[in-house]
XYZ file of C-alpha atoms in Angstrom:
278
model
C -144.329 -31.809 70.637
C -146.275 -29.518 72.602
C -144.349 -26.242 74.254
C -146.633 -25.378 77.310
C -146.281 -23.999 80.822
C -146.973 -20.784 82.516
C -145.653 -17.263 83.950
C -143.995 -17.673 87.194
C -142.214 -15.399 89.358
C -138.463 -15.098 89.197
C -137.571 -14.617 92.564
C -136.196 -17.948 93.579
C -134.093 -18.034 90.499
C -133.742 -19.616 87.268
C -133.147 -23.385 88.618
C -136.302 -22.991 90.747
C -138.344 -21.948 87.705
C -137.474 -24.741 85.858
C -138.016 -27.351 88.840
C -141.310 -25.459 89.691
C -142.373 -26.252 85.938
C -141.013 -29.750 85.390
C -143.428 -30.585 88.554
C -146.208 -28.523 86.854
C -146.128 -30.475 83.726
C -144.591 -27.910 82.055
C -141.841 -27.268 79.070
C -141.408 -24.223 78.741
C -142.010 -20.451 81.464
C -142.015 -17.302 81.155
C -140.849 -14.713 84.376
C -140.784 -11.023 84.893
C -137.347 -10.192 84.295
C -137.841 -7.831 87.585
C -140.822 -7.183 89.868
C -143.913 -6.239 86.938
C -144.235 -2.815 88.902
C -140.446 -1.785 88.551
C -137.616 -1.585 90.320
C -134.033 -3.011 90.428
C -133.431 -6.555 89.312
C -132.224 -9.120 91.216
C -128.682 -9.860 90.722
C -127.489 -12.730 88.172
C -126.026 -15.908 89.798
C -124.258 -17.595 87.574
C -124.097 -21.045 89.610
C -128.436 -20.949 89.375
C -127.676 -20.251 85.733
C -125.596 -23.265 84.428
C -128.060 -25.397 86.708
C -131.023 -24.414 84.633
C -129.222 -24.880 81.742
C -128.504 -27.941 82.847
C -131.870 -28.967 83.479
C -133.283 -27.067 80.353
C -131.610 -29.375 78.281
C -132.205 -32.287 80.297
C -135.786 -32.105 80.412
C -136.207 -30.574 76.578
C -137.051 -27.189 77.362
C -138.529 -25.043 74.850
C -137.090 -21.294 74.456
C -138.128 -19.584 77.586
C -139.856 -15.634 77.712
C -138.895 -13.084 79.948
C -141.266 -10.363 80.541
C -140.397 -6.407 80.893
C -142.037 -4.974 83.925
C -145.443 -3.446 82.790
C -144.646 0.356 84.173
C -141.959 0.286 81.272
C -143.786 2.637 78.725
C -141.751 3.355 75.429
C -144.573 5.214 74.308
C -144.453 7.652 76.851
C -145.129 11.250 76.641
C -143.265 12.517 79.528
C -139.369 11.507 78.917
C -138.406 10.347 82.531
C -140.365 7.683 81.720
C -139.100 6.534 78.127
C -135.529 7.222 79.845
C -137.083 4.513 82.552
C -137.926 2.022 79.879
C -134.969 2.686 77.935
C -132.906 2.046 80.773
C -135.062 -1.305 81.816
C -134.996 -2.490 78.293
C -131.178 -1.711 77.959
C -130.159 -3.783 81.154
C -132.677 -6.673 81.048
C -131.173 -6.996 77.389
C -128.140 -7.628 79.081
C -129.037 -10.166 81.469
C -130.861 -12.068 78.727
C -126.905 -12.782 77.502
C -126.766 -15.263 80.305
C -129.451 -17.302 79.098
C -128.855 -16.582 75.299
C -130.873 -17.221 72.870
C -134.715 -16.901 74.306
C -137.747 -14.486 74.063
C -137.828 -11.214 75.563
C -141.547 -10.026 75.604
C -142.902 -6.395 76.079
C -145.803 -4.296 76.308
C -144.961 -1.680 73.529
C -146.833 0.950 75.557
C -149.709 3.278 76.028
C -149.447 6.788 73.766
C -151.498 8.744 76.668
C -153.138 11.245 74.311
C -150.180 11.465 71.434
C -151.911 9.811 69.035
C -150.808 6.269 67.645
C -148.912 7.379 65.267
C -146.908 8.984 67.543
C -146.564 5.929 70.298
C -145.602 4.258 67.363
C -142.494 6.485 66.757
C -141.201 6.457 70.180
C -141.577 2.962 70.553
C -139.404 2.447 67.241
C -136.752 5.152 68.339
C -135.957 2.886 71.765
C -135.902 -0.507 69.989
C -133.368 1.629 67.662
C -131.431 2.753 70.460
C -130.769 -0.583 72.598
C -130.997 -3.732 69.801
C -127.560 -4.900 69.221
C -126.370 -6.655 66.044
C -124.518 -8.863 68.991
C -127.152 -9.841 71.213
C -128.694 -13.645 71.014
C -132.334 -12.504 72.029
C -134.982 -11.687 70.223
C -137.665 -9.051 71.313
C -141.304 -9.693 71.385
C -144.219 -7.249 70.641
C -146.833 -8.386 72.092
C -150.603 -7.939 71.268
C -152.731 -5.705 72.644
C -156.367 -5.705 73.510
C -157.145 -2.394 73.066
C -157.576 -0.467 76.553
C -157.437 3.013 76.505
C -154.536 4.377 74.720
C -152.454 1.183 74.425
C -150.933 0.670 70.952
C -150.203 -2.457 69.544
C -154.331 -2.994 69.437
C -153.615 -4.222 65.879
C -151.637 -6.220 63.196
C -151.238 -3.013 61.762
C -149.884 -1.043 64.663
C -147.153 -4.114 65.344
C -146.295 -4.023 61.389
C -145.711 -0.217 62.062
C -143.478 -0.692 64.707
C -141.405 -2.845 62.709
C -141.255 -1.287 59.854
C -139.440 1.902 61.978
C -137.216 -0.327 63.677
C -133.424 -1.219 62.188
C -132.566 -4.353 63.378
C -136.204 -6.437 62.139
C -134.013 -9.738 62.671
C -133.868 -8.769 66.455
C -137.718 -8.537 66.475
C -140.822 -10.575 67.013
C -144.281 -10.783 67.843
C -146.174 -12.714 71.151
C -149.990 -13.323 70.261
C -152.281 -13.319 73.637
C -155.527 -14.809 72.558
C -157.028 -12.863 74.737
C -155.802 -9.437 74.132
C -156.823 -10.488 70.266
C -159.881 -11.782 70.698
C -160.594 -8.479 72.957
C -159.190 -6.462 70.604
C -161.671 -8.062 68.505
C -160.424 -10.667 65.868
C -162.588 -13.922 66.050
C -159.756 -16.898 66.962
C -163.139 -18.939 68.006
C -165.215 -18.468 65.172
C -162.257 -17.240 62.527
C -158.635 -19.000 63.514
C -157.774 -19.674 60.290
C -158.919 -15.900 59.065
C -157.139 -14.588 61.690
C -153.419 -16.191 61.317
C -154.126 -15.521 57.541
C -154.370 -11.804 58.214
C -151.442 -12.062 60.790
C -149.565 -13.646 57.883
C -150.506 -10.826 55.400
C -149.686 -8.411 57.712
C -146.923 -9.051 59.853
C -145.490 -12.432 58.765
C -145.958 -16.056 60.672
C -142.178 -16.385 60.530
C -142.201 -13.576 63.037
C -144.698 -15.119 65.703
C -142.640 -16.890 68.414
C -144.761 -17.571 71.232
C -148.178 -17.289 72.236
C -149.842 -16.506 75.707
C -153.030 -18.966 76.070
C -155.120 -17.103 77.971
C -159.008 -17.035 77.944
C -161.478 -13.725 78.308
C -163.930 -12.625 80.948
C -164.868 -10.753 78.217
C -166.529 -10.995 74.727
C -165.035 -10.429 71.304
C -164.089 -6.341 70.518
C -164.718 -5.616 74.274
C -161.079 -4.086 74.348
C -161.382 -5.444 78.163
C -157.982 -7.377 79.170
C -159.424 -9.727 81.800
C -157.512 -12.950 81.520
C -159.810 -16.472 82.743
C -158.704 -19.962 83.572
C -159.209 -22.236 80.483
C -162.379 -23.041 79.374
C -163.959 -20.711 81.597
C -163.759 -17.408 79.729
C -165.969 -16.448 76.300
C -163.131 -18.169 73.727
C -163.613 -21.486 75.536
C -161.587 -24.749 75.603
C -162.043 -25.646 72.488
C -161.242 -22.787 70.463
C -157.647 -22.339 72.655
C -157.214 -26.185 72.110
C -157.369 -25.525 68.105
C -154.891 -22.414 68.393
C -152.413 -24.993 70.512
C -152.872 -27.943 67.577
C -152.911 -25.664 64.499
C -150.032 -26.009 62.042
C -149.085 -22.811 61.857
C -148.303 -22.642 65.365
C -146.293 -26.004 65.512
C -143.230 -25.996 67.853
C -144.110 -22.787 69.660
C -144.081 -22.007 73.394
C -147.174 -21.375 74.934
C -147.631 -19.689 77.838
C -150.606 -19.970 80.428
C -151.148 -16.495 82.371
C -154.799 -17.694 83.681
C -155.411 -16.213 87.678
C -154.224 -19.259 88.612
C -151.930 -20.867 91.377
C -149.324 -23.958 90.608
C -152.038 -26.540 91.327
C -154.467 -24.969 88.979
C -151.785 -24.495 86.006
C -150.786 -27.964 86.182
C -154.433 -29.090 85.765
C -154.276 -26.513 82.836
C -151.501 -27.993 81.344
C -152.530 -31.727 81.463
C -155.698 -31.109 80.153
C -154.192 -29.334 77.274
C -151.929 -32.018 76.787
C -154.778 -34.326 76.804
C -156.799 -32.341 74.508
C -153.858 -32.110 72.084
C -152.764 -35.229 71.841
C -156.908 -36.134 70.203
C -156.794 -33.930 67.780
């Protein structure tokens, strides 16, 4: 079966998100666990809770992937702001409790003139101070394209991370295609090359869900401009090989094209289309 559907906002609650994506086609979302530029999240109601449960199991709902806010920056030089994204991380780990046992995705953060090595450190030290043995979610790193000083660029810089951290069963990894393909590994000319290296690297067991996304950009531009399917330089076909490729079997993927609800759920047919030919 194919997990697919896209990021929505969280602000009519978890039931609404669900209804929003059965119309859209969708089995699987992912949602910003709070608004993407900060702030306090909206409270938990428990009511809007069991109903998505409800319908999460009624309509065979793949695991769903919350998304930190992107001003949360564990790589931060100035501490304010790793006590910020401490804090964030902290409580949205929390919340996930309600909802146990999904994806909590995160950008691991920009190292502003430290040095990778060092981003790479701080980033470790937070994941060591708020994973608990406990907790039902599992954290995401996701893949970087390369902008500036953002680290996670690599295979490498992910395996780094996770070698620092305690917990590794806590951990994971979310693959944008096209923060890789910026970052400049070939998933349209290369797939298989590319997974294999993931594999050596990193580990396939630890890649839980991918955001299907395709570039204004071409490959090693280190860009990060996401565009609607088959209109970017991967191209429908290439993403339509990543969704059907064995290795990523039973994975949710997430569409975060510029896109409203009437585009996604064109998106998502014609991926369902596509997959069910190959």
């Amino acid at each position: 079966m194919l997990y697919i559907g896209n990021h929505t906002t969280s602000s009519k609650g978890y039931a609404a998100m669900a209804r929003q994506m059965i119309k859209n086609g969708g089995n699987t979302f992912a949602f910003f666990t709070r608004n993407p530029r900060g702030g306090k999240a909206k409270n938990i109601d428990e009511k809007d809770v069991a109903k998505f449960l409800e319908l999460s199991k009624e309509n065979e709902f793949e695991k769903i992937v919350a998304h930190a806010p992107y001003t949360m920056n564990c790589a931060a030089a100035r501490e304010d702001l790793r006590e910020f994204a401490r804090e964030t991380m902290k409580d949205d780990l929390k919340r996930m409790e309600y909802t146990p046992g999904n994806y909590y995705n995160f950008h691991p953060g920009s190292h502003v003139g430290q040095g990778s090595e060092a981003g790479i450190a701080k980033i470790a030290e937070i994941l060591n101070d708020v994973l608990t043995e406990e907790q039902s979610t599992t954290v995401l790193l996701e893949t970087m394209a390369g902008k500036g000083s953002e680290v996670g660029r690599s295979f490498q810089e992910i395996r780094a991370i996770i070698d620092l951290v305690d917990r590794k069963d806590k951990l994971g990894v979310c693959l944008d295609t096209c923060h890789v393909w910026d970052g400049g590994y070939d998933i349209v000319g290369n797939l298989d090359g590319v997974l294999k290296e993931f594999d050596e690297v990193i580990g396939l067991g630890r890649l839980k869900a991918v955001h299907l996304n395709d570039s204004m950009n071409g490959l090693g531009s280190h860009k990060d401009r996401h565009a609607p399917i088959g209109e970017g330089c991967i191209g429908l076909e290439a993403l339509v090989r990543v969704i059907s490729h064995p290795a990523l079997k039973g994975i949710p993927f997430i569409l975060e094209t510029p896109n409203d609800d009437e585009g996604w759920t064109k998106e998502i047919a014609l991926l369902r289309e596509r997959y069910q030919e190959v």
